Tab-separated table of C-alpha atoms and ligand atoms in Angstrom:
chain	number	residue	atom	x	y	z
L	17	UNK	CA	0.000	0.000	0.000
L	18	UNK	CA	2.540	2.534	-1.188
L	19	UNK	CA	-0.110	5.199	-1.823
L	20	UNK	CA	-2.273	4.598	1.242
L	21	UNK	CA	-4.469	7.625	2.014
L	22	UNK	CA	-3.162	9.541	-1.009
L	23	UNK	CA	-5.488	11.387	-3.359
L	24	UNK	CA	-4.249	11.031	-6.921
L	25	UNK	CA	-5.616	12.682	-10.069
L	26	UNK	CA	-4.605	11.182	-13.422
L	27	UNK	CA	-5.436	12.871	-16.717
L	28	UNK	CA	-6.242	10.641	-19.669
L	29	UNK	CA	-6.810	7.710	-17.334
L	30	UNK	CA	-9.361	6.128	-19.654
L	31	UNK	CA	-6.797	4.481	-21.937
L	32	UNK	CA	-3.264	3.173	-22.294
L	33	UNK	CA	-0.698	4.322	-19.758
L	34	UNK	CA	-3.167	6.432	-17.756
L	35	UNK	CA	-5.507	3.491	-17.368
L	36	UNK	CA	-2.686	1.222	-16.172
L	37	UNK	CA	-1.543	3.905	-13.724
L	38	UNK	CA	-5.074	4.384	-12.363
L	39	UNK	CA	-5.392	0.666	-11.673
L	40	UNK	CA	-1.878	0.427	-10.213
L	41	UNK	CA	-2.330	3.484	-7.973
L	42	UNK	CA	-5.682	2.154	-6.721
L	43	UNK	CA	-4.140	-1.229	-5.865
L	44	UNK	CA	-1.573	0.662	-3.790
L	45	UNK	CA	-4.303	2.347	-1.748
L	46	UNK	CA	-4.832	5.689	-3.504
L	47	UNK	CA	-8.184	7.358	-4.057
L	48	UNK	CA	-7.928	7.788	-7.803
L	49	UNK	CA	-9.612	10.627	-9.666
L	50	UNK	CA	-9.930	9.789	-13.349
L	51	UNK	CA	-9.761	13.025	-15.354
L	52	UNK	CA	-10.773	12.012	-18.850
L	53	UNK	CA	-12.513	13.540	-21.866
L	54	UNK	CA	-13.979	10.205	-23.009
L	55	UNK	CA	-16.819	9.488	-20.585
L	56	UNK	CA	-17.364	5.846	-21.561
L	57	UNK	CA	-13.687	4.969	-21.112
L	58	UNK	CA	-13.390	6.922	-17.871
L	59	UNK	CA	-16.408	5.164	-16.376
L	60	UNK	CA	-15.131	1.781	-17.525
L	61	UNK	CA	-11.823	2.299	-15.700
L	62	UNK	CA	-13.618	3.562	-12.597
L	63	UNK	CA	-15.877	0.506	-12.547
L	64	UNK	CA	-12.924	-1.861	-13.063
L	65	UNK	CA	-11.166	-0.321	-10.055
L	66	UNK	CA	-14.294	-0.420	-7.871
L	67	UNK	CA	-14.826	-4.059	-8.834
L	68	UNK	CA	-11.323	-4.874	-7.612
L	69	UNK	CA	-12.074	-3.178	-4.279
L	70	UNK	CA	-10.200	0.053	-4.985
L	71	UNK	CA	-11.347	3.658	-4.682
L	72	UNK	CA	-11.947	5.692	-7.816
L	73	UNK	CA	-14.088	8.463	-9.190
L	74	UNK	CA	-14.582	9.655	-12.753
L	75	UNK	CA	-14.647	13.388	-13.461
L	76	UNK	CA	-15.198	14.389	-17.065
L	77	UNK	CA	-12.935	17.162	-18.335
L	78	UNK	CA	-11.362	18.470	-21.496
L	79	UNK	CA	-7.968	19.565	-20.180
L	80	UNK	CA	-7.516	21.977	-23.086
L	81	UNK	CA	-10.294	24.196	-21.654
L	82	UNK	CA	-9.249	26.259	-18.633
L	83	UNK	CA	-12.844	26.789	-17.416
L	84	UNK	CA	-13.386	23.024	-17.264
L	85	UNK	CA	-10.051	22.391	-15.539
L	86	UNK	CA	-10.714	25.157	-13.021
L	87	UNK	CA	-14.132	23.783	-12.103
L	88	UNK	CA	-13.058	20.135	-11.900
L	89	UNK	CA	-10.176	20.981	-9.546
L	90	UNK	CA	-12.525	23.168	-7.462
L	91	UNK	CA	-14.716	20.073	-7.151
L	92	UNK	CA	-11.701	17.978	-6.088
L	93	UNK	CA	-10.943	20.614	-3.443
L	94	UNK	CA	-14.526	20.500	-2.130
L	95	UNK	CA	-14.788	16.714	-2.074
L	96	UNK	CA	-11.294	15.702	-0.989
L	97	UNK	CA	-9.942	18.837	0.707
L	98	UNK	CA	-6.701	18.700	-1.281
L	99	UNK	CA	-4.583	16.633	-3.664
L	100	UNK	CA	-1.393	14.588	-3.201
L	101	UNK	CA	-0.574	13.464	-6.734
L	102	UNK	CA	-1.199	14.937	-10.179
L	103	UNK	CA	-0.177	12.717	-13.089
L	104	UNK	CA	-0.335	14.839	-16.243
L	105	UNK	CA	-0.622	11.945	-18.665
L	106	UNK	CA	-3.272	12.944	-21.239
L	107	UNK	CA	-2.129	13.982	-24.698
L	108	UNK	CA	-3.014	13.727	-28.342
L	109	UNK	CA	-0.494	12.637	-30.953
L	110	UNK	CA	-2.454	13.381	-34.154
L	111	UNK	CA	0.101	11.502	-36.242
L	112	UNK	CA	-1.741	11.918	-39.532
L	113	UNK	CA	-2.119	15.696	-39.124
L	114	UNK	CA	1.099	16.770	-37.380
L	115	UNK	CA	3.931	17.666	-39.761
L	116	UNK	CA	7.219	19.514	-40.335
L	117	UNK	CA	6.730	23.133	-39.322
L	118	UNK	CA	6.450	24.591	-42.853
L	119	UNK	CA	3.717	22.115	-43.730
L	120	UNK	CA	1.928	22.284	-40.406
L	121	UNK	CA	-1.648	23.546	-40.465
L	122	UNK	CA	-2.012	26.333	-37.915
L	123	UNK	CA	-5.261	24.940	-36.489
L	124	UNK	CA	-3.660	21.510	-35.987
L	125	UNK	CA	-0.645	23.163	-34.357
L	126	UNK	CA	-2.870	25.045	-31.927
L	127	UNK	CA	-5.089	22.061	-31.162
L	128	UNK	CA	-2.140	19.794	-30.244
L	129	UNK	CA	-0.530	22.465	-28.087
L	130	UNK	CA	-3.828	23.294	-26.432
L	131	UNK	CA	-4.275	19.734	-25.193
L	132	UNK	CA	-0.696	18.649	-24.535
L	133	UNK	CA	0.993	21.828	-23.383
L	134	UNK	CA	-1.775	24.109	-22.126
L	135	UNK	CA	-3.644	21.118	-20.650
L	136	UNK	CA	-0.558	20.205	-18.617
L	137	UNK	CA	-0.083	23.817	-17.557
L	138	UNK	CA	-3.770	24.281	-16.664
L	139	UNK	CA	-3.916	21.136	-14.512
L	140	UNK	CA	-0.654	22.042	-12.781
L	141	UNK	CA	-1.870	25.590	-12.094
L	142	UNK	CA	-5.080	24.272	-10.570
L	143	UNK	CA	-3.408	21.467	-8.595
L	144	UNK	CA	-0.673	23.417	-6.777
L	145	UNK	CA	-3.008	25.201	-4.304
L	146	UNK	CA	-4.644	21.839	-3.495
L	147	UNK	CA	-1.235	20.260	-2.841
L	148	UNK	CA	-0.269	23.124	-0.564
L	149	UNK	CA	-3.364	22.266	1.502
L	150	UNK	CA	-1.929	18.764	1.997
L	151	UNK	CA	1.514	20.117	2.903
L	152	UNK	CA	3.173	18.816	-0.284
L	153	UNK	CA	2.678	16.534	-3.236
L	154	UNK	CA	4.012	14.940	-6.398
L	155	UNK	CA	3.457	16.226	-9.934
L	156	UNK	CA	4.348	13.918	-12.802
L	157	UNK	CA	4.570	15.304	-16.316
L	158	UNK	CA	4.776	13.302	-19.543
L	159	UNK	CA	7.310	13.942	-22.260
L	160	UNK	CA	8.357	11.530	-25.036
L	161	UNK	CA	11.409	10.432	-27.004
L	162	UNK	CA	10.745	13.454	-29.198
L	163	UNK	CA	11.413	15.657	-26.167
L	164	UNK	CA	14.860	13.997	-25.947
L	165	UNK	CA	15.940	13.581	-29.597
L	166	UNK	CA	14.772	14.999	-32.924
L	167	UNK	CA	11.958	13.001	-34.513
L	168	UNK	CA	10.558	14.139	-37.875
L	169	UNK	CA	6.966	14.853	-38.874
L	170	UNK	CA	5.517	15.637	-35.454
L	171	UNK	CA	6.691	19.171	-34.753
L	172	UNK	CA	3.717	20.355	-32.698
L	173	UNK	CA	3.791	17.203	-30.577
L	174	UNK	CA	7.575	17.610	-30.145
L	175	UNK	CA	7.199	21.197	-28.946
L	176	UNK	CA	4.548	20.116	-26.449
L	177	UNK	CA	6.821	17.365	-25.119
L	178	UNK	CA	9.821	19.691	-24.886
L	179	UNK	CA	7.563	22.042	-22.953
L	180	UNK	CA	6.771	19.289	-20.458
L	181	UNK	CA	10.493	19.008	-19.692
L	182	UNK	CA	10.956	22.750	-19.264
L	183	UNK	CA	7.894	22.993	-17.030
L	184	UNK	CA	9.217	20.103	-14.927
L	185	UNK	CA	12.466	21.932	-14.220
L	186	UNK	CA	10.763	25.265	-13.513
L	187	UNK	CA	8.191	23.742	-11.153
L	188	UNK	CA	10.829	21.621	-9.385
L	189	UNK	CA	12.706	24.776	-8.447
L	190	UNK	CA	9.603	26.810	-7.642
L	191	UNK	CA	7.656	24.303	-5.527
L	192	UNK	CA	10.381	22.061	-4.078
L	193	UNK	CA	10.549	24.332	-1.012
L	194	UNK	CA	6.816	23.664	-0.455
L	195	UNK	CA	7.357	19.903	-0.450
L	196	UNK	CA	5.894	19.562	-3.944
L	197	UNK	CA	8.153	17.470	-6.179
L	198	UNK	CA	7.847	17.680	-9.971
L	199	UNK	CA	9.261	15.008	-12.243
L	200	UNK	CA	8.740	13.850	-15.802
L	201	UNK	CA	8.573	10.522	-17.617
L	202	UNK	CA	9.659	10.392	-21.267
L	203	UNK	CA	8.332	7.120	-22.715
L	204	UNK	CA	8.637	5.674	-26.208
L	205	UNK	CA	7.202	2.695	-28.050
L	206	UNK	CA	4.626	1.806	-25.418
L	207	UNK	CA	1.962	-0.502	-26.804
L	208	UNK	CA	-1.206	1.600	-26.440
L	209	UNK	CA	-3.862	2.929	-28.865
L	210	UNK	CA	-1.654	6.005	-29.440
L	211	UNK	CA	1.049	4.111	-31.326
L	212	UNK	CA	-1.462	3.185	-34.039
L	213	UNK	CA	-1.421	6.868	-34.975
L	214	UNK	CA	2.339	6.717	-35.507
L	215	UNK	CA	4.512	5.026	-38.143
L	216	UNK	CA	3.100	1.698	-37.080
L	217	UNK	CA	0.047	2.438	-39.166
L	218	UNK	CA	2.026	2.996	-42.352
L	219	UNK	CA	2.396	0.106	-44.822
L	220	UNK	CA	6.165	0.735	-44.885
L	221	UNK	CA	6.530	0.090	-41.148
L	222	UNK	CA	8.542	-3.050	-40.462
L	223	UNK	CA	7.743	-4.089	-36.900
L	224	UNK	CA	10.327	-6.861	-36.865
L	225	UNK	CA	13.091	-4.488	-37.925
L	226	UNK	CA	11.960	-1.895	-35.394
L	227	UNK	CA	12.087	-4.391	-32.564
L	228	UNK	CA	15.274	-6.208	-33.550
L	229	UNK	CA	17.373	-3.251	-34.729
L	230	UNK	CA	16.077	-0.072	-33.124
L	231	UNK	CA	14.831	-1.290	-29.760
L	232	UNK	CA	17.644	-2.534	-27.468
L	233	UNK	CA	15.300	-4.455	-25.148
L	234	UNK	CA	13.713	-6.140	-28.207
L	235	UNK	CA	10.108	-5.632	-27.188
L	236	UNK	CA	7.354	-3.042	-27.028
L	237	UNK	CA	6.977	-1.256	-23.748
L	238	UNK	CA	3.748	-2.016	-21.941
L	239	UNK	CA	1.571	0.574	-20.153
L	240	UNK	CA	2.453	-1.114	-16.857
L	241	UNK	CA	6.170	-0.384	-17.463
L	242	UNK	CA	5.374	3.319	-17.275
L	243	UNK	CA	2.714	3.002	-14.559
L	244	UNK	CA	5.364	1.434	-12.295
L	245	UNK	CA	7.634	4.452	-12.739
L	246	UNK	CA	4.742	6.826	-12.082
L	247	UNK	CA	3.933	4.860	-8.928
L	248	UNK	CA	7.509	5.266	-7.714
L	249	UNK	CA	7.432	9.018	-8.401
L	250	UNK	CA	4.031	9.383	-6.736
L	251	UNK	CA	5.031	7.449	-3.623
L	252	UNK	CA	7.299	8.475	-0.776
L	253	UNK	CA	9.957	6.140	-2.221
L	254	UNK	CA	10.654	8.873	-4.769
L	255	UNK	CA	10.965	11.528	-2.062
L	256	UNK	CA	14.385	12.843	-3.191
L	257	UNK	CA	13.554	12.971	-6.887
L	258	UNK	CA	12.680	16.479	-8.011
L	259	UNK	CA	13.220	17.877	-11.509
L	260	UNK	CA	14.159	14.447	-12.887
L	261	UNK	CA	13.459	13.473	-16.490
L	262	UNK	CA	13.138	9.685	-16.524
L	263	UNK	CA	13.639	8.351	-20.034
L	264	UNK	CA	11.672	5.105	-20.225
L	265	UNK	CA	12.080	3.751	-23.734
L	266	UNK	CA	14.016	0.494	-23.498
L	267	UNK	CA	17.101	2.382	-24.681
L	268	UNK	CA	15.746	3.620	-28.019
L	269	UNK	CA	17.065	7.164	-27.619
L	270	UNK	CA	20.611	6.033	-26.745
L	271	UNK	CA	21.094	3.745	-29.763
Q	31	NAD	N1	2.403	5.210	-26.289
Q	31	NAD	C1	3.632	5.673	-26.501
Q	31	NAD	O1	4.477	5.023	-27.141
Q	31	NAD	C2	4.048	7.008	-25.966
Q	31	NAD	C3	5.314	7.486	-26.297
Q	31	NAD	C4	5.726	8.712	-25.805
Q	31	NAD	C5	4.892	9.444	-24.979
Q	31	NAD	N2	3.661	8.968	-24.681
Q	31	NAD	C6	2.814	9.816	-23.835
Q	31	NAD	O2	2.211	9.028	-22.815
Q	31	NAD	C7	0.937	9.598	-22.473
Q	31	NAD	C8	-0.139	8.530	-22.535
Q	31	NAD	O3	-0.182	8.032	-23.857
Q	31	NAD	P1	-0.966	6.691	-24.276
Q	31	NAD	O4	-0.088	6.020	-25.246
Q	31	NAD	O5	-1.459	5.994	-23.073
Q	31	NAD	O6	-2.176	7.358	-25.118
Q	31	NAD	P2	-3.717	6.967	-25.276
Q	31	NAD	O7	-4.132	7.616	-26.539
Q	31	NAD	O8	-3.918	5.509	-25.101
Q	31	NAD	O9	-4.405	7.707	-24.036
Q	31	NAD	C9	-4.520	9.105	-23.981
Q	31	NAD	C10	-5.741	9.451	-23.141
Q	31	NAD	O10	-5.832	10.878	-23.033
Q	31	NAD	C11	-7.206	11.233	-23.180
Q	31	NAD	N3	-7.315	12.618	-23.654
Q	31	NAD	C12	-6.980	13.082	-24.882
Q	31	NAD	N4	-7.283	14.377	-24.963
Q	31	NAD	C13	-7.795	14.756	-23.768
Q	31	NAD	C14	-8.298	15.977	-23.266
Q	31	NAD	N5	-8.346	17.097	-24.016
Q	31	NAD	N6	-8.755	16.005	-21.985
Q	31	NAD	C15	-8.723	14.888	-21.223
Q	31	NAD	N7	-8.282	13.697	-21.654
Q	31	NAD	C16	-7.824	13.636	-22.930
Q	31	NAD	C17	-7.725	10.236	-24.213
Q	31	NAD	O11	-9.140	10.166	-24.233
Q	31	NAD	C18	-7.058	8.964	-23.756
Q	31	NAD	O12	-7.829	8.291	-22.773
Q	31	NAD	C19	0.725	10.762	-23.465
Q	31	NAD	O13	1.121	11.966	-22.864
Q	31	NAD	C20	1.659	10.426	-24.592
Q	31	NAD	O14	2.056	11.562	-25.333
Q	31	NAD	C21	3.216	7.767	-25.157
């Protein structure tokens, strides 16, 4: 019970990594708040956790809209009196629309940044006062391999993931003195619905070559691989980690 009595909000907890983290956090004793735009998926995860004897609540929100974020965190404050963990996990990849900067449609650019970058900033802004009420907390941001190395054809997504790293470092310095730690996970090649928007969907993609030549651990990452890292950062075991960027990609970005 590494998160016993902790209140943890996870954005995008209806799918993939967020879903795995919600279930993992609940098993470790957290009250999990599922912040998710897709109501059906959010409710499904909530019900799965309740069925396993955990504590979870679904709160519908589009993190790209400040008014919605503000009101959902006000509700968290009213119901729970504070917040211990914010896992900023939700993002969109928009692989078929994102592009090199000169070919990038301005509306697509803005939409990706609104969800990934502004959404992360909005949730962080709203969560900090609630963490202060609990005397500290843990914020976990989500970057990507494209925040670490250059990856073509996803410039808006890359900017959003670079922003997650910069925000991690700024918040670590700003809120460390208040007992609020901020860290970031930079995953790659995790087998979730999101990767079907990437190269994997193209007829030219050779999965065997990707796994045997580009992926040192020779397998896809699983959502649980990342959920375990998030659990460590959320728990008191990660109490001296602040401002860390944890690259969790099986070694892809060091090949
Ligand atoms: N899967 C990978 O290989 C990979 C690689 C690098 C980084 N990441 C990052 O990991 C995180 C989780 O990715 P995933 O693969 O689990 O993706 P996913 O697509 O399976 O899940 C993303 C979730 O975010 C939700 N969401 C999207 N827009 C939202 C909004 N405006 N408001 C609230 N919720 C919203 C979706 O409904 C979905 O449930 C993302 O930040 C992603 O960029 C994933």
